[in-house]
Amino acid sequence: MLICVRQLFFLEQTPDGKKLLHKADLKFKRSILTHEIGVTQKYNIILDHPITIDISRLYKGGSLLDFEKGGPARIGVMPRYGDADSVKWFEVESYCTFHLLNCFEEGEEVVVRGCKAPAAILACPELGENKFQWFSRGFNFQNNAQTSEEYGYLFHHVHEWRLNMVTGQVHEQNLSGTHFSMDFPLVNGDFIGLKHKFGYTQVIDSKESSSAGMTKYGALAKLYFDEEPLANHQMEGNSEQAIKIEYHKFEENVFCTGMAFVPKVKGSKEDDGWIITYVHNEESNMSQAYIVDASKFESEPTAVVTLPQRVPYGFHGLFVCTQNQA
């Protein structure tokens, strides 16, 4: 996690961590919390959204961390070894994005894909507010309406920003619609920074999350960025879904945490590999690892491994193949 307290430094080091290759002060004028950066073949992608850190606010009885609704938001495109003056900034709709799916260059555009919500779940409810009601309203699209300050503010969807490096124009689009909230996105690691066909996310069980007062993930999703949604996958109402999505749903009262893509050694296609995730059955109190064939996403897991102990919700990491280590 990156925390900016007045200054945000971009650092790059050697794979062994022994030598600093590049350091740049991005000269931010406010203290923000940003969780990830993106990369393309030539650029670093920087998120500047209105999740602010303010000690003076804390002194006045407020929160140290707060999401400033409607506050200014932008995305920066920085040359790989650039500095603050070399960043090209794009003003975008106010948003909260902790996790990026992927970024890549396409013609004159830099394409950024990530999970976007109208507000930050880390900001938490105001002091004295019922957290269960706060979660319930946050994940709920009342009467299938659009998000508002009162409802749907925690609902994450897969979002695309197309940043034109020549004209400075921005085109934004909700790709996954409003049927299911989703987060913790990833791609096949061989396609990081490159144009890709597929992406994967964890799907939030909004009902269970609302009643528990914490986020629970009851399924996985596979996104087909080059294909339109199938008619038989549509549900009642207008979901605004722009791409095809497949779901790998878990049994009742089974929830996952953490997800990784493991490529097949001799795979020839982008989705030749497995999705591995930890799951916990809240009825039996059993924890397991599910191994799902990414090319047969809606099928039963290829393998299930029972674990000797519980893996806490929220735990997540990265799969690194030995042959790719420095």
XYZ file of C-alpha atoms in Angstrom:
326
model
C 0.000 0.000 0.000
C 1.229 3.484 -0.820
C 0.335 6.322 1.535
C 0.947 9.868 0.406
C 1.444 12.358 3.224
C 1.941 15.614 1.324
C 4.478 13.946 -0.949
C 4.168 10.911 -3.179
C 7.452 9.444 -4.303
C 7.681 7.068 -7.232
C 10.455 4.549 -6.560
C 11.925 1.844 -8.775
C 14.561 -0.617 -7.667
C 16.428 -3.675 -8.929
C 14.662 -7.063 -8.600
C 16.901 -8.037 -5.687
C 15.948 -4.850 -3.836
C 19.548 -3.784 -3.315
C 19.730 -0.763 -5.613
C 17.398 2.187 -6.176
C 17.112 2.827 -9.912
C 14.817 5.842 -9.986
C 13.130 8.231 -7.568
C 10.667 10.983 -8.410
C 8.752 13.380 -6.157
C 5.359 13.862 -7.817
C 4.738 17.087 -5.830
C 1.160 16.453 -4.742
C -0.627 19.368 -3.086
C -2.756 17.199 -0.798
C -2.262 14.072 1.289
C -4.003 11.084 -0.286
C -4.074 7.332 0.065
C -3.389 5.412 -3.119
C -3.027 1.636 -3.152
C -1.633 0.676 -6.550
C 0.050 2.014 -9.656
C -0.286 0.634 -13.178
C 2.289 0.071 -15.892
C 2.276 -0.124 -19.676
C 5.230 -0.766 -21.955
C 6.307 2.901 -21.745
C 4.384 4.507 -18.893
C 3.567 4.416 -15.197
C -0.104 5.040 -14.334
C -0.803 7.091 -11.201
C -4.192 7.373 -9.476
C -5.071 10.602 -7.671
C -8.506 10.258 -6.098
C -10.097 12.137 -3.171
C -9.263 9.694 -0.349
C -7.493 12.188 1.874
C -5.419 11.949 5.047
C -5.774 14.984 7.304
C -4.428 15.138 10.859
C -6.111 18.496 11.478
C -9.451 16.867 10.671
C -8.692 14.235 13.305
C -7.978 16.945 15.899
C -11.429 18.397 15.230
C -13.140 15.082 15.983
C -13.344 13.867 12.414
C -11.690 10.956 10.669
C -8.006 10.790 9.771
C -8.968 9.082 6.517
C -11.945 10.365 4.556
C -13.408 10.117 1.081
C -14.302 13.612 -0.087
C -17.422 13.001 -2.149
C -17.287 14.799 -5.454
C -13.711 15.877 -4.846
C -11.281 16.321 -7.750
C -9.906 13.148 -9.329
C -7.362 12.533 -12.040
C -5.171 9.870 -13.616
C -1.542 10.562 -14.425
C 0.488 9.027 -17.256
C 4.198 9.241 -16.495
C 7.093 8.137 -18.732
C 8.906 5.186 -17.171
C 11.798 7.264 -15.787
C 10.016 10.609 -15.722
C 9.513 13.244 -13.043
C 6.624 15.392 -11.818
C 6.873 17.747 -14.796
C 6.665 14.887 -17.298
C 3.350 13.511 -16.002
C 0.354 14.099 -18.280
C -2.721 14.449 -16.075
C -6.290 13.633 -17.138
C -9.262 14.966 -15.166
C -11.831 12.183 -14.649
C -15.123 11.661 -12.841
C -14.722 11.530 -9.057
C -14.074 7.946 -8.057
C -12.441 5.464 -5.700
C -10.212 2.758 -7.196
C -7.949 0.675 -4.984
C -7.235 -2.130 -7.449
C -6.260 -1.923 -11.116
C -6.939 -4.796 -13.491
C -4.473 -3.817 -16.229
C -3.204 -0.911 -18.323
C -1.931 -0.853 -21.902
C -1.278 1.355 -24.906
C -3.520 1.249 -27.974
C -2.844 3.726 -30.766
C -2.967 7.257 -29.358
C -4.654 6.057 -26.166
C -3.534 4.686 -22.844
C -6.233 2.312 -21.592
C -6.707 1.905 -17.839
C -8.995 -0.789 -16.415
C -9.818 -1.195 -12.744
C -12.593 -1.618 -10.190
C -14.332 1.678 -9.490
C -16.774 2.678 -6.743
C -18.440 6.013 -5.930
C -16.919 6.013 -2.412
C -14.217 4.333 -0.323
C -15.025 1.365 1.873
C -12.003 2.174 4.072
C -13.523 5.520 5.005
C -16.152 3.649 7.099
C -19.421 5.127 8.415
C -19.597 8.317 10.419
C -19.193 8.029 14.187
C -22.435 6.735 15.686
C -23.844 5.479 12.385
C -24.991 1.843 12.249
C -22.320 0.016 10.216
C -24.715 -2.732 9.097
C -27.127 -0.186 7.657
C -24.174 1.647 6.088
C -23.022 -1.552 4.355
C -26.564 -2.459 3.322
C -27.187 0.913 1.679
C -23.713 0.938 0.172
C -24.163 -2.278 -1.794
C -27.816 -1.713 -2.691
C -29.073 -0.242 -5.963
C -32.482 0.934 -4.788
C -35.125 0.016 -7.374
C -32.278 -0.726 -9.831
C -31.500 2.993 -9.914
C -28.132 4.614 -10.312
C -25.825 5.160 -7.364
C -26.386 8.114 -5.080
C -25.018 9.474 -1.833
C -27.615 7.350 -0.006
C -27.391 4.048 -1.931
C -24.889 2.055 -3.961
C -21.809 4.013 -2.898
C -19.782 0.834 -2.169
C -20.771 -0.954 -5.372
C -17.645 -1.721 -7.429
C -17.763 -2.319 -11.153
C -15.036 -2.918 -13.729
C -14.393 0.463 -15.303
C -12.401 1.560 -18.331
C -10.699 4.909 -18.846
C -9.359 5.674 -22.333
C -6.851 8.515 -22.133
C -5.944 10.123 -25.455
C -2.326 11.235 -25.243
C -2.692 13.535 -28.275
C -6.006 15.321 -27.691
C -6.158 15.052 -23.898
C -9.699 13.670 -24.096
C -11.025 10.982 -21.736
C -13.644 8.339 -22.478
C -15.041 6.391 -19.522
C -17.214 3.271 -19.554
C -18.767 0.866 -17.045
C -17.892 -2.566 -18.467
C -19.399 -4.998 -15.952
C -22.756 -3.358 -15.293
C -24.750 -3.285 -12.065
C -25.778 -6.905 -11.449
C -22.811 -7.836 -9.280
C -20.267 -5.802 -7.363
C -16.697 -7.027 -7.935
C -13.151 -6.241 -6.862
C -9.599 -7.666 -6.580
C -9.122 -7.913 -10.364
C -6.237 -9.588 -12.158
C -4.995 -10.833 -15.520
C -2.584 -13.507 -16.673
C 0.711 -12.060 -15.430
C 2.303 -12.460 -18.864
C -0.094 -9.753 -20.125
C 0.523 -7.072 -17.501
C 1.014 -3.800 -19.379
C -0.206 -5.346 -22.640
C -3.557 -5.504 -24.416
C -5.490 -8.493 -23.100
C -8.671 -10.437 -23.852
C -9.545 -11.663 -20.364
C -9.711 -10.487 -16.777
C -10.794 -12.072 -13.499
C -12.416 -10.652 -10.360
C -13.874 -11.706 -7.032
C -17.642 -11.155 -6.871
C -19.144 -9.578 -3.777
C -22.194 -11.205 -2.183
C -23.995 -7.948 -1.437
C -26.695 -9.532 0.737
C -24.247 -11.398 2.976
C -21.909 -8.408 3.101
C -24.761 -6.170 4.197
C -25.850 -8.486 7.022
C -22.286 -9.216 8.196
C -21.038 -5.642 8.093
C -17.988 -6.757 6.121
C -17.245 -7.644 2.512
C -17.789 -11.288 1.522
C -17.014 -12.753 -1.899
C -19.373 -15.523 -3.046
C -18.137 -16.111 -6.604
C -15.449 -15.447 -9.192
C -15.947 -13.741 -12.558
C -14.196 -14.051 -15.915
C -14.477 -11.029 -18.198
C -14.272 -11.252 -21.995
C -13.233 -7.778 -23.121
C -13.537 -8.520 -26.845
C -17.024 -10.093 -26.658
C -20.490 -8.663 -26.101
C -22.735 -10.045 -23.325
C -24.746 -13.173 -24.079
C -28.526 -12.874 -24.012
C -28.926 -15.880 -21.704
C -26.537 -14.300 -19.197
C -28.628 -11.148 -18.905
C -30.897 -10.700 -15.912
C -34.038 -8.625 -15.523
C -33.528 -4.894 -15.710
C -30.904 -2.775 -17.382
C -27.468 -3.804 -16.130
C -25.455 -1.622 -18.545
C -23.183 -4.629 -19.016
C -20.920 -3.985 -22.013
C -18.940 -7.237 -22.204
C -19.437 -10.961 -21.782
C -18.973 -12.251 -18.218
C -18.898 -15.826 -16.886
C -19.291 -16.700 -13.207
C -17.870 -19.473 -11.066
C -20.285 -19.518 -8.133
C -19.589 -21.154 -4.788
C -21.965 -23.165 -2.645
C -24.206 -21.406 -0.124
C -22.294 -19.946 2.838
C -18.955 -20.459 1.069
C -16.804 -17.383 0.473
C -13.374 -16.795 -1.019
C -10.399 -14.608 -0.269
C -7.438 -13.935 -2.501
C -7.106 -15.116 -6.087
C -4.131 -15.800 -8.342
C -3.655 -16.801 -11.981
C -1.205 -19.669 -12.532
C -0.279 -20.102 -16.229
C 0.154 -23.542 -17.749
C 3.789 -24.275 -18.563
C 3.109 -24.983 -22.241
C 0.000 -22.851 -22.599
C -0.550 -21.133 -25.944
C -3.641 -19.042 -25.141
C -4.121 -16.175 -22.729
C -6.532 -18.180 -20.567
C -4.420 -21.362 -20.514
C -4.007 -21.602 -16.772
C -5.734 -21.956 -13.438
C -7.361 -19.600 -10.977
C -6.434 -20.538 -7.407
C -8.342 -19.098 -4.455
C -8.858 -19.820 -0.773
C -12.447 -20.558 0.293
C -14.091 -20.961 3.682
C -17.328 -22.817 4.445
C -19.001 -20.976 7.308
C -21.292 -23.923 8.121
C -18.647 -26.666 8.330
C -15.817 -24.278 9.314
C -13.666 -25.957 6.643
C -11.103 -24.036 4.608
C -9.961 -25.200 1.186
C -8.062 -24.090 -1.891
C -10.019 -24.261 -5.154
C -8.152 -24.719 -8.430
C -10.347 -23.642 -11.359
C -9.479 -24.149 -15.041
C -9.580 -20.616 -16.459
C -10.595 -21.898 -19.910
C -13.541 -23.871 -18.425
C -14.488 -21.246 -15.925
C -18.059 -22.263 -15.099
C -17.136 -25.938 -14.578
C -16.450 -27.593 -11.231
C -12.967 -26.974 -9.778
C -10.206 -29.091 -11.286
C -8.958 -29.819 -7.767
C -9.902 -28.997 -4.179
C -7.284 -29.033 -1.418
C -8.419 -29.093 2.214
C -6.299 -26.789 4.365
C -5.103 -27.514 7.912
C -6.218 -24.098 9.156
C -8.291 -21.041 8.324
C -7.078 -18.364 5.916
C -8.496 -15.010 7.107
C -10.864 -13.065 4.870
C -9.028 -10.267 3.111
C -5.779 -12.192 2.688
C -4.415 -11.849 -0.838
C -1.087 -12.075 -2.603
C 0.692 -12.831 -5.859
C 1.750 -16.059 -7.560
C 5.326 -15.913 -8.838
C 6.673 -18.746 -10.969
C 10.230 -19.843 -10.095
C 11.411 -19.488 -13.678
C 10.452 -15.794 -13.620
C 12.405 -14.958 -10.492
C 15.548 -12.859 -10.832
